[in-house]
């Protein structure tokens, strides 16, 4: 009896031991298969990460190529391009005139033409090139005025546009969890994160001003000899704005270079006439449709500016911005006269005449004066007064005064 019970116990022990071994083997196989699957999954994930990283680098390089090739649409870059264009016009026409005069000199050396013929030919070539410069510069100035008008009317917004092959495309954005951009079928999705942009301590601006222009005669503006509505001034240039204190945004030094155009339209059918060292207004013997006198100056303005734009703080950092609140500037300018000209228009026997006379007209070669502006953001009311007289030796002193609107595009 004891022997059977012992055999029965041994048999049960054997069966339990056998089942345990089988279950353990199955468990180890299952664990091994999961480990292998996890390793395969890790390899796939790492491989995918490398592909994504490589793709991001490709997109980054492609974006740089596109930006470098197509996107240069800021207002300041466009204005600078026009300014460079004006400068290149003068250089091109002068170079062409030089080549033409050398050709005439060669003809004179070979005695193909006489000295009188050579002088006459040189004079005509100079007049032609001078007209070319004036016509081409006027066209460039019209482009500049149109560009500024777009900026003022809100039609120019480089933040919402890019230029591709000289064509503007509007960028439409919808900000949810990410920013979606659709540019005429060009689509990109990327994570949007709002940032506060800090300005450098010194920033640059494109300056444009226009308004009414007139003359203070012997200290008085009353009974002016010039039309108030018809006489105007224009100014354009570039300026730098430097914050004077590192941790305070109130005081700034504003300096740069500008071109000033001061136009005067005399009343009562009069024009300027030069009599020795005196330049006076005289009644024209012809019934004039229009009479205009213009001085052009290259000046260096200098202002102390008070900018009341508040500083911003985020995450323990201080950010300074300019041209976003009330601004007030006071200072002056000094420079040299570039040219003077008088333009008259009249009609005789149904023929229209447009006559331009160029010379110094006894005008002062240097200009210096006081100026101030008060405004909000990029737009200001602008006042300037020339301390020097318009004509340097005149018995009657004329000092130019201007009032208008000024734009400092930051």
mmCIF file with all atom_site columns, C-alpha atoms in Angstrom, residues 273-371:
data_model
loop_
_atom_site.group_PDB
_atom_site.id
_atom_site.type_symbol
_atom_site.label_atom_id
_atom_site.label_alt_id
_atom_site.label_comp_id
_atom_site.label_asym_id
_atom_site.label_entity_id
_atom_site.label_seq_id
_atom_site.pdbx_PDB_ins_code
_atom_site.Cartn_x
_atom_site.Cartn_y
_atom_site.Cartn_z
_atom_site.occupancy
_atom_site.B_iso_or_equiv
_atom_site.pdbx_formal_charge
_atom_site.auth_seq_id
_atom_site.auth_comp_id
_atom_site.auth_asym_id
_atom_site.auth_atom_id
_atom_site.pdbx_PDB_model_num
ATOM 1  C CA . UNK A 1 273 ? 15.884 137.099 -63.284 1.00 0.00 ? 273 UNK A CA 1
ATOM 2  C CA . UNK A 1 274 ? 19.601 137.503 -62.571 1.00 0.00 ? 274 UNK A CA 1
ATOM 3  C CA . UNK A 1 275 ? 20.941 141.065 -62.502 1.00 0.00 ? 275 UNK A CA 1
ATOM 4  C CA . UNK A 1 276 ? 24.604 140.937 -61.553 1.00 0.00 ? 276 UNK A CA 1
ATOM 5  C CA . UNK A 1 277 ? 24.788 139.493 -58.042 1.00 0.00 ? 277 UNK A CA 1
ATOM 6  C CA . UNK A 1 278 ? 21.083 140.124 -57.443 1.00 0.00 ? 278 UNK A CA 1
ATOM 7  C CA . UNK A 1 279 ? 18.298 137.636 -58.250 1.00 0.00 ? 279 UNK A CA 1
ATOM 8  C CA . UNK A 1 280 ? 14.861 139.251 -58.277 1.00 0.00 ? 280 UNK A CA 1
ATOM 9  C CA . UNK A 1 281 ? 11.330 138.546 -59.442 1.00 0.00 ? 281 UNK A CA 1
ATOM 10 C CA . UNK A 1 282 ? 10.291 140.210 -62.676 1.00 0.00 ? 282 UNK A CA 1
ATOM 11 C CA . UNK A 1 283 ? 7.023  140.200 -64.590 1.00 0.00 ? 283 UNK A CA 1
ATOM 12 C CA . UNK A 1 284 ? 7.276  138.058 -67.712 1.00 0.00 ? 284 UNK A CA 1
ATOM 13 C CA . UNK A 1 285 ? 6.461  139.609 -71.094 1.00 0.00 ? 285 UNK A CA 1
ATOM 14 C CA . UNK A 1 286 ? 4.793  136.294 -72.015 1.00 0.00 ? 286 UNK A CA 1
ATOM 15 C CA . UNK A 1 287 ? 1.537  135.030 -70.544 1.00 0.00 ? 287 UNK A CA 1
ATOM 16 C CA . UNK A 1 288 ? 2.840  132.036 -68.577 1.00 0.00 ? 288 UNK A CA 1
ATOM 17 C CA . UNK A 1 289 ? 0.840  128.880 -67.889 1.00 0.00 ? 289 UNK A CA 1
ATOM 18 C CA . UNK A 1 290 ? 3.304  127.887 -65.164 1.00 0.00 ? 290 UNK A CA 1
ATOM 19 C CA . UNK A 1 291 ? 6.502  129.123 -63.552 1.00 0.00 ? 291 UNK A CA 1
ATOM 20 C CA . UNK A 1 292 ? 8.567  127.124 -61.076 1.00 0.00 ? 292 UNK A CA 1
ATOM 21 C CA . UNK A 1 293 ? 11.966 127.574 -59.442 1.00 0.00 ? 293 UNK A CA 1
ATOM 22 C CA . UNK A 1 294 ? 13.693 124.577 -57.789 1.00 0.00 ? 294 UNK A CA 1
ATOM 23 C CA . UNK A 1 295 ? 16.771 124.126 -55.620 1.00 0.00 ? 295 UNK A CA 1
ATOM 24 C CA . UNK A 1 296 ? 18.090 120.630 -54.893 1.00 0.00 ? 296 UNK A CA 1
ATOM 25 C CA . UNK A 1 297 ? 20.304 119.939 -51.874 1.00 0.00 ? 297 UNK A CA 1
ATOM 26 C CA . UNK A 1 298 ? 22.243 117.014 -50.415 1.00 0.00 ? 298 UNK A CA 1
ATOM 27 C CA . UNK A 1 299 ? 22.043 117.337 -46.627 1.00 0.00 ? 299 UNK A CA 1
ATOM 28 C CA . UNK A 1 300 ? 23.009 115.524 -43.428 1.00 0.00 ? 300 UNK A CA 1
ATOM 29 C CA . UNK A 1 301 ? 20.185 115.814 -40.848 1.00 0.00 ? 301 UNK A CA 1
ATOM 30 C CA . UNK A 1 302 ? 20.829 115.356 -37.116 1.00 0.00 ? 302 UNK A CA 1
ATOM 31 C CA . UNK A 1 303 ? 18.040 115.086 -34.502 1.00 0.00 ? 303 UNK A CA 1
ATOM 32 C CA . UNK A 1 304 ? 17.655 114.273 -30.837 1.00 0.00 ? 304 UNK A CA 1
ATOM 33 C CA . UNK A 1 305 ? 14.585 112.020 -30.775 1.00 0.00 ? 305 UNK A CA 1
ATOM 34 C CA . UNK A 1 306 ? 12.289 111.246 -27.865 1.00 0.00 ? 306 UNK A CA 1
ATOM 35 C CA . UNK A 1 307 ? 10.583 107.906 -28.462 1.00 0.00 ? 307 UNK A CA 1
ATOM 36 C CA . UNK A 1 308 ? 7.862  106.998 -25.953 1.00 0.00 ? 308 UNK A CA 1
ATOM 37 C CA . UNK A 1 309 ? 7.556  103.363 -27.073 1.00 0.00 ? 309 UNK A CA 1
ATOM 38 C CA . UNK A 1 310 ? 7.423  101.287 -23.900 1.00 0.00 ? 310 UNK A CA 1
ATOM 39 C CA . UNK A 1 311 ? 9.840  98.455  -23.298 1.00 0.00 ? 311 UNK A CA 1
ATOM 40 C CA . UNK A 1 312 ? 8.430  94.916  -23.118 1.00 0.00 ? 312 UNK A CA 1
ATOM 41 C CA . UNK A 1 313 ? 9.332  92.166  -20.692 1.00 0.00 ? 313 UNK A CA 1
ATOM 42 C CA . UNK A 1 314 ? 8.832  88.424  -21.150 1.00 0.00 ? 314 UNK A CA 1
ATOM 43 C CA . UNK A 1 315 ? 10.368 85.457  -19.380 1.00 0.00 ? 315 UNK A CA 1
ATOM 44 C CA . UNK A 1 316 ? 12.749 87.726  -17.498 1.00 0.00 ? 316 UNK A CA 1
ATOM 45 C CA . UNK A 1 317 ? 14.063 89.432  -20.658 1.00 0.00 ? 317 UNK A CA 1
ATOM 46 C CA . UNK A 1 318 ? 13.641 93.101  -21.648 1.00 0.00 ? 318 UNK A CA 1
ATOM 47 C CA . UNK A 1 319 ? 12.855 93.993  -25.264 1.00 0.00 ? 319 UNK A CA 1
ATOM 48 C CA . UNK A 1 320 ? 13.197 97.473  -26.810 1.00 0.00 ? 320 UNK A CA 1
ATOM 49 C CA . UNK A 1 321 ? 11.227 98.619  -29.845 1.00 0.00 ? 321 UNK A CA 1
ATOM 50 C CA . UNK A 1 322 ? 11.010 101.966 -31.699 1.00 0.00 ? 322 UNK A CA 1
ATOM 51 C CA . UNK A 1 323 ? 8.554  103.853 -33.930 1.00 0.00 ? 323 UNK A CA 1
ATOM 52 C CA . UNK A 1 324 ? 5.479  102.323 -32.265 1.00 0.00 ? 324 UNK A CA 1
ATOM 53 C CA . UNK A 1 325 ? 4.279  105.185 -30.016 1.00 0.00 ? 325 UNK A CA 1
ATOM 54 C CA . UNK A 1 326 ? 4.533  108.982 -29.739 1.00 0.00 ? 326 UNK A CA 1
ATOM 55 C CA . UNK A 1 327 ? 7.781  110.430 -31.116 1.00 0.00 ? 327 UNK A CA 1
ATOM 56 C CA . UNK A 1 328 ? 9.284  113.924 -31.004 1.00 0.00 ? 328 UNK A CA 1
ATOM 57 C CA . UNK A 1 329 ? 12.490 115.061 -32.662 1.00 0.00 ? 329 UNK A CA 1
ATOM 58 C CA . UNK A 1 330 ? 14.394 118.356 -32.675 1.00 0.00 ? 330 UNK A CA 1
ATOM 59 C CA . UNK A 1 331 ? 17.601 119.229 -34.469 1.00 0.00 ? 331 UNK A CA 1
ATOM 60 C CA . UNK A 1 332 ? 18.851 120.557 -37.766 1.00 0.00 ? 332 UNK A CA 1
ATOM 61 C CA . UNK A 1 333 ? 20.576 119.859 -41.045 1.00 0.00 ? 333 UNK A CA 1
ATOM 62 C CA . UNK A 1 334 ? 23.483 121.085 -43.174 1.00 0.00 ? 334 UNK A CA 1
ATOM 63 C CA . UNK A 1 335 ? 24.559 120.366 -46.700 1.00 0.00 ? 335 UNK A CA 1
ATOM 64 C CA . UNK A 1 336 ? 25.380 121.586 -50.193 1.00 0.00 ? 336 UNK A CA 1
ATOM 65 C CA . UNK A 1 337 ? 23.348 122.701 -53.195 1.00 0.00 ? 337 UNK A CA 1
ATOM 66 C CA . UNK A 1 338 ? 23.404 120.199 -56.053 1.00 0.00 ? 338 UNK A CA 1
ATOM 67 C CA . UNK A 1 339 ? 21.589 122.189 -58.725 1.00 0.00 ? 339 UNK A CA 1
ATOM 68 C CA . UNK A 1 340 ? 19.127 125.000 -59.426 1.00 0.00 ? 340 UNK A CA 1
ATOM 69 C CA . UNK A 1 341 ? 16.729 125.368 -62.320 1.00 0.00 ? 341 UNK A CA 1
ATOM 70 C CA . UNK A 1 342 ? 13.740 127.418 -63.436 1.00 0.00 ? 342 UNK A CA 1
ATOM 71 C CA . UNK A 1 343 ? 10.970 125.912 -65.549 1.00 0.00 ? 343 UNK A CA 1
ATOM 72 C CA . UNK A 1 344 ? 8.408  127.972 -67.470 1.00 0.00 ? 344 UNK A CA 1
ATOM 73 C CA . UNK A 1 345 ? 5.478  126.818 -69.583 1.00 0.00 ? 345 UNK A CA 1
ATOM 74 C CA . UNK A 1 346 ? 3.575  128.975 -72.054 1.00 0.00 ? 346 UNK A CA 1
ATOM 75 C CA . UNK A 1 347 ? 1.637  128.820 -75.300 1.00 0.00 ? 347 UNK A CA 1
ATOM 76 C CA . UNK A 1 348 ? 2.133  130.910 -78.446 1.00 0.00 ? 348 UNK A CA 1
ATOM 77 C CA . UNK A 1 349 ? 0.073  130.435 -81.635 1.00 0.00 ? 349 UNK A CA 1
ATOM 78 C CA . UNK A 1 350 ? -1.304 127.102 -80.363 1.00 0.00 ? 350 UNK A CA 1
ATOM 79 C CA . UNK A 1 351 ? 2.246  125.814 -79.786 1.00 0.00 ? 351 UNK A CA 1
ATOM 80 C CA . UNK A 1 352 ? 3.156  124.687 -76.255 1.00 0.00 ? 352 UNK A CA 1
ATOM 81 C CA . UNK A 1 353 ? 6.608  125.642 -74.977 1.00 0.00 ? 353 UNK A CA 1
ATOM 82 C CA . UNK A 1 354 ? 8.387  124.057 -72.016 1.00 0.00 ? 354 UNK A CA 1
ATOM 83 C CA . UNK A 1 355 ? 11.593 125.939 -71.198 1.00 0.00 ? 355 UNK A CA 1
ATOM 84 C CA . UNK A 1 356 ? 14.108 124.863 -68.542 1.00 0.00 ? 356 UNK A CA 1
ATOM 85 C CA . UNK A 1 357 ? 16.886 127.222 -67.489 1.00 0.00 ? 357 UNK A CA 1
ATOM 86 C CA . UNK A 1 358 ? 19.761 125.835 -65.416 1.00 0.00 ? 358 UNK A CA 1
ATOM 87 C CA . UNK A 1 359 ? 22.415 127.730 -63.518 1.00 0.00 ? 359 UNK A CA 1
ATOM 88 C CA . UNK A 1 360 ? 23.350 128.912 -60.058 1.00 0.00 ? 360 UNK A CA 1
ATOM 89 C CA . UNK A 1 361 ? 20.963 131.939 -60.062 1.00 0.00 ? 361 UNK A CA 1
ATOM 90 C CA . UNK A 1 362 ? 23.239 133.410 -57.333 1.00 0.00 ? 362 UNK A CA 1
ATOM 91 C CA . UNK A 1 363 ? 21.810 130.760 -54.986 1.00 0.00 ? 363 UNK A CA 1
ATOM 92 C CA . UNK A 1 364 ? 23.728 129.921 -51.804 1.00 0.00 ? 364 UNK A CA 1
ATOM 93 C CA . UNK A 1 365 ? 26.027 126.969 -52.305 1.00 0.00 ? 365 UNK A CA 1
ATOM 94 C CA . UNK A 1 366 ? 25.546 125.767 -48.734 1.00 0.00 ? 366 UNK A CA 1
ATOM 95 C CA . UNK A 1 367 ? 22.403 125.148 -46.719 1.00 0.00 ? 367 UNK A CA 1
ATOM 96 C CA . UNK A 1 368 ? 21.857 124.858 -42.970 1.00 0.00 ? 368 UNK A CA 1
ATOM 97 C CA . UNK A 1 369 ? 18.744 125.110 -40.852 1.00 0.00 ? 369 UNK A CA 1
ATOM 98 C CA . UNK A 1 370 ? 16.560 123.895 -38.006 1.00 0.00 ? 370 UNK A CA 1
ATOM 99 C CA . UNK A 1 371 ? 13.936 121.155 -38.118 1.00 0.00 ? 371 UNK A CA 1
#
